[in-house]
Coordinates of C-alpha atoms and ligand atoms in Angstrom, one line a residue:
X175 CA 0.0 0.0 0.0
X176 CA 1.1 3.6 -0.7
X177 CA -0.1 6.6 1.2
X178 CA 0.5 9.9 -0.5
X179 CA 0.2 12.8 1.9
X180 CA -1.1 15.9 0.2
X181 CA -1.4 19.4 1.6
X182 CA -4.7 20.6 0.1
X183 CA -4.6 24.2 1.5
X184 CA -3.9 25.7 4.8
X185 CA -5.6 27.2 7.8
X186 CA -4.2 30.1 9.8
X187 CA -5.5 29.7 13.3
X188 CA -4.9 30.8 16.8
X189 CA -1.9 29.1 18.6
X190 CA -4.4 27.7 21.1
X191 CA -6.3 25.6 18.5
X192 CA -3.7 22.7 18.5
X193 CA -2.9 22.8 22.2
X194 CA -5.7 24.4 24.0
X195 CA -8.2 22.9 26.4
X196 CA -11.0 21.2 24.6
X197 CA -14.1 23.2 23.5
X198 CA -14.7 25.8 26.1
X199 CA -16.7 28.6 24.6
X200 CA -14.5 31.3 26.1
X201 CA -11.4 29.8 24.4
X202 CA -13.3 29.4 21.1
X203 CA -14.2 33.1 21.2
X204 CA -10.6 34.0 21.8
X205 CA -9.6 31.8 18.8
X206 CA -12.0 33.6 16.6
X207 CA -10.6 37.0 17.6
X208 CA -6.9 36.2 17.5
X209 CA -4.8 38.8 15.7
X210 CA -2.6 37.6 12.8
X211 CA 0.5 37.9 15.0
X212 CA -1.0 35.2 17.3
X213 CA -1.9 32.8 14.5
X214 CA 0.0 29.9 13.0
X215 CA -0.3 28.3 9.6
X216 CA -1.2 24.7 9.6
X217 CA -1.6 22.3 6.6
X218 CA -4.9 20.7 5.7
X219 CA -3.8 17.1 4.8
X220 CA -5.6 14.8 2.4
X221 CA -4.4 11.3 1.8
X222 CA -4.4 9.5 -1.6
X223 CA -4.0 5.8 -1.0
X224 CA -3.0 3.2 -3.5
X225 CA -4.8 0.1 -2.2
X226 CA -5.3 -3.2 -4.0
X227 CA -9.0 -2.4 -4.4
X228 CA -8.2 0.9 -6.1
X229 CA -7.5 4.5 -5.3
X230 CA -8.9 5.9 -2.1
X231 CA -9.0 9.5 -0.9
X232 CA -9.3 10.3 2.8
X233 CA -10.8 13.8 3.3
X234 CA -10.9 16.5 0.6
X235 CA -9.4 19.7 1.9
X236 CA -10.5 23.2 0.7
X237 CA -12.0 23.9 -2.7
X238 CA -10.7 26.5 -5.2
X239 CA -13.7 28.8 -4.8
X240 CA -12.6 29.6 -1.2
X241 CA -9.2 31.0 -2.5
X242 CA -9.6 31.9 -6.2
X243 CA -6.1 33.5 -6.5
X244 CA -4.4 31.2 -4.1
X245 CA -4.2 33.5 -1.1
X246 CA -6.5 34.4 1.8
X247 CA -9.5 36.2 0.2
X248 CA -11.9 37.4 2.8
X249 CA -14.7 38.0 0.3
X250 CA -14.4 34.6 -1.3
X251 CA -14.3 33.0 2.1
X252 CA -17.4 34.9 3.2
X253 CA -19.3 33.5 0.2
X254 CA -18.8 29.9 1.6
X255 CA -18.3 30.1 5.3
X256 CA -20.3 31.9 8.0
X257 CA -18.4 34.8 9.7
X258 CA -17.3 32.9 12.8
X259 CA -15.8 30.0 10.8
X260 CA -14.1 32.4 8.4
X261 CA -12.6 34.1 11.5
X262 CA -11.5 30.8 13.0
X263 CA -9.9 29.3 9.9
X264 CA -8.5 32.1 7.6
X265 CA -8.2 29.4 4.9
X266 CA -6.2 29.6 1.7
X267 CA -5.1 27.2 -1.1
X268 CA -2.1 28.1 -3.2
X269 CA -2.4 27.4 -7.0
X270 CA -2.4 23.7 -7.9
X271 CA -3.0 22.5 -4.3
X272 CA -6.7 21.6 -4.1
X273 CA -7.3 17.8 -4.1
X274 CA -8.8 18.0 -7.6
X275 CA -5.8 19.9 -8.9
X276 CA -3.3 17.6 -7.3
X277 CA -5.1 14.5 -8.6
X278 CA -5.3 16.0 -12.1
X279 CA -1.5 16.6 -12.0
X280 CA -1.1 12.8 -11.3
X281 CA -3.5 12.0 -14.1
X282 CA -6.3 10.9 -11.7
X283 CA -9.9 11.9 -12.4
X284 CA -12.5 12.0 -9.6
X285 CA -14.2 9.0 -11.4
X286 CA -11.0 7.0 -10.9
X287 CA -11.4 7.2 -7.1
X288 CA -13.0 4.0 -5.8
X289 CA -13.7 5.6 -2.5
X290 CA -13.6 9.0 -0.9
X291 CA -13.7 8.6 2.9
X292 CA -14.8 11.6 5.0
X293 CA -13.4 11.4 8.6
X294 CA -15.9 14.1 9.8
X295 CA -17.9 17.0 8.4
X296 CA -15.9 20.0 9.4
X297 CA -15.5 22.4 6.5
X298 CA -11.7 22.0 6.1
X299 CA -12.3 18.2 5.5
X300 CA -15.3 18.3 3.2
X301 CA -15.1 21.6 1.2
X302 CA -13.2 19.9 -1.7
X303 CA -16.0 17.3 -2.1
X304 CA -17.9 19.6 -4.6
X305 CA -14.9 19.3 -7.0
X306 CA -14.8 15.5 -6.8
X307 CA -18.2 14.6 -8.2
X308 CA -18.0 11.3 -10.1
X309 CA -16.1 9.5 -7.3
X310 CA -17.4 5.9 -7.2
X311 CA -18.2 6.0 -3.5
X312 CA -18.3 8.6 -0.8
X313 CA -18.2 7.1 2.7
X314 CA -19.1 8.7 6.0
X315 CA -19.8 7.2 9.4
X316 CA -23.6 7.3 10.1
X317 CA -22.8 8.7 13.6
X318 CA -21.2 11.8 12.2
X319 CA -24.1 12.4 9.8
X320 CA -26.7 11.8 12.5
X321 CA -25.2 14.3 15.0
X322 CA -24.7 17.0 12.3
X323 CA -28.2 18.3 13.1
X324 CA -27.1 19.3 16.6
X325 CA -26.8 23.1 17.0
X326 CA -23.1 22.9 18.1
X327 CA -22.3 21.1 14.8
X328 CA -24.6 23.2 12.6
X329 CA -22.5 26.1 13.7
X330 CA -19.2 24.5 12.5
X331 CA -20.2 22.2 9.7
X332 CA -21.9 24.2 6.8
X333 CA -24.4 21.8 5.2
X334 CA -23.8 23.3 1.8
X335 CA -20.5 21.4 1.4
X336 CA -22.0 18.0 1.7
X337 CA -25.8 17.8 2.0
X338 CA -26.4 17.2 -1.7
X339 CA -23.5 14.8 -2.2
X340 CA -24.4 11.1 -2.7
X341 CA -22.9 10.1 0.6
X342 CA -23.0 6.4 1.7
X343 CA -23.5 6.3 5.4
X344 CA -22.0 3.3 7.1
X345 CA -22.6 2.2 10.7
X346 CA -19.9 1.6 13.2
X347 CA -20.0 -1.9 14.6
X348 CA -18.5 -3.5 17.7
X349 CA -14.8 -4.0 17.2
X350 CA -11.7 -4.6 19.3
X351 CA -10.4 -1.3 17.9
X352 CA -10.6 2.2 19.2
X353 CA -11.5 4.1 22.3
X354 CA -15.2 3.3 21.8
X355 CA -14.6 -0.2 20.5
X356 CA -16.4 0.9 17.3
X357 CA -15.1 0.5 13.8
X358 CA -16.1 0.1 10.1
X359 CA -14.1 -2.6 8.3
X360 CA -14.5 -1.1 4.8
X361 CA -13.5 -4.1 2.7
X362 CA -14.0 -6.8 5.3
X363 CA -10.4 -7.7 5.3
X364 CA -9.0 -5.4 8.0
X365 CA -7.0 -3.4 5.4
X366 CA -9.0 -0.2 5.8
X367 CA -10.8 0.5 9.0
X368 CA -12.6 3.6 10.1
X369 CA -12.3 3.7 13.9
X370 CA -14.5 6.0 15.9
X371 CA -12.3 8.6 17.8
X372 CA -14.8 10.9 19.4
X373 CA -14.2 14.2 21.2
X374 CA -13.4 16.6 18.3
X375 CA -16.8 15.6 17.0
X376 CA -19.0 12.6 18.1
X377 CA -18.8 10.6 15.0
X378 CA -15.2 11.4 13.8
X379 CA -13.3 8.5 12.4
X380 CA -9.5 7.8 12.3
X381 CA -8.5 5.5 9.5
X382 CA -6.2 2.5 10.1
X383 CA -4.5 1.2 6.9
X384 CA -3.0 -2.2 7.5
X385 CA -0.8 -4.5 5.6
X386 CA 0.0 -7.6 7.6
X387 CA 1.4 -6.6 11.0
X388 CA 2.2 -3.1 9.9
X389 CA -0.2 -0.2 10.0
X390 CA -0.5 3.6 9.5
X391 CA -3.1 5.6 11.3
X392 CA -4.7 8.7 9.8
X393 CA -5.8 10.3 13.1
X394 CA -7.9 13.2 11.5
X395 CA -8.4 15.9 14.2
X396 CA -8.3 13.5 17.2
X397 CA -4.9 15.2 17.7
X398 CA -3.0 18.1 16.0
X399 CA 0.4 16.5 16.6
X400 CA 1.9 13.6 18.6
X401 CA 2.6 16.2 21.3
X402 CA -1.1 16.0 22.2
X403 CA -0.9 12.4 23.3
X404 CA 2.7 12.3 24.4
X405 CA 2.3 15.3 26.7
X406 CA -1.4 14.9 27.5
X407 CA -2.4 18.2 25.9
X408 CA -6.0 18.4 24.9
X409 CA -6.5 20.2 21.5
X410 CA -8.8 23.2 21.3
X411 CA -11.9 23.5 19.1
X412 CA -13.2 20.2 20.4
X413 CA -16.7 19.1 21.6
X414 CA -16.1 16.8 24.5
X415 CA -12.9 17.0 26.5
X416 CA -13.4 13.6 28.2
X417 CA -13.8 11.9 24.9
X418 CA -10.9 13.8 23.4
X419 CA -8.7 12.5 26.3
X420 CA -9.9 9.0 25.7
X421 CA -9.1 9.2 22.0
X422 CA -5.6 10.6 22.8
X423 CA -5.0 7.7 25.2
X424 CA -5.9 5.2 22.5
X425 CA -3.5 6.9 20.0
X426 CA -0.8 6.7 22.6
X427 CA -1.4 3.0 23.1
X428 CA -1.4 2.5 19.3
X429 CA 1.9 4.4 18.9
X430 CA 3.5 1.9 21.3
X431 CA 2.4 -1.1 19.1
X432 CA 5.5 -2.4 17.3
X433 CA 3.5 -2.6 14.1
X434 CA 2.7 1.1 14.1
X435 CA 4.6 2.8 11.4
X436 CA 3.2 6.3 11.8
X437 CA 0.3 8.3 13.1
X438 CA -0.6 11.2 10.9
X439 CA -2.7 14.2 12.2
X440 CA -4.5 16.2 9.6
X441 CA -3.1 19.6 10.7
X442 CA 0.4 18.7 11.9
X443 CA 2.9 21.3 10.5
X444 CA 5.7 18.7 10.8
X445 CA 4.0 16.4 8.3
X446 CA 5.2 17.4 4.9
X447 CA 3.8 16.1 1.6
X448 CA 5.4 12.6 1.2
X449 CA 4.8 9.0 0.2
X450 CA 4.7 6.2 2.8
X451 CA 4.9 2.7 1.4
X452 CA 4.3 -0.4 3.5
Ligands
LIG250 ZN1 -9.7 19.9 10.6

């Protein structure tokens, strides 16, 4: 299996988003109001996977319409995101870096993707979906879809990015994997498993890619960097601190497994575009 790590745009967020105390409203308000000096640029990672069943894409990053000229464009952002999310993310996508553009550069059309897996419905993970129509399957855990109606998620997950997409919702089932013992075994052979890692959102999935004893975990936003689980630092912009902690403990356990090759977080600035083969 090969995992190509792609940066499909960036967010420029308050320094307290990666290492800042769960989802307290007071902290979230400060994150929205942060001045540019107090912000850091983080990548929005998307993963293109060469799997025996075909090409898979995990998450979709930002779309071109949010950053037409490749830089932060407040007016373009305001057309797609409510004001509070625009203030939180300050998103931009340099030329050639949307998922669709990077796939095209590799000669891959959306219709060549056998599966697009959405880890959760936050805008930075699903905005690119509109540019990937034709993908053979779009997969989302039912739990993530179900809870999207809750006010706290309505405020952070604009429906316009995904509500009309032909999303296939799959149920988590009992599993030895994950902090909740809930997973979706996509092909029934253990090679691609969506594992529920709640806390950032209720239904969020991490993706475990396994080849024999070796595996890579795409942790989505359960953590922003290994520092979160190694130093017990709860990320900000979460929903449930207790669950965030539980998910971090699980990632820590998995990192200690001798088969674990790497755990990749969606917004870790240390993770550069690269290919992992295993
Ligand atoms: Zn994110």
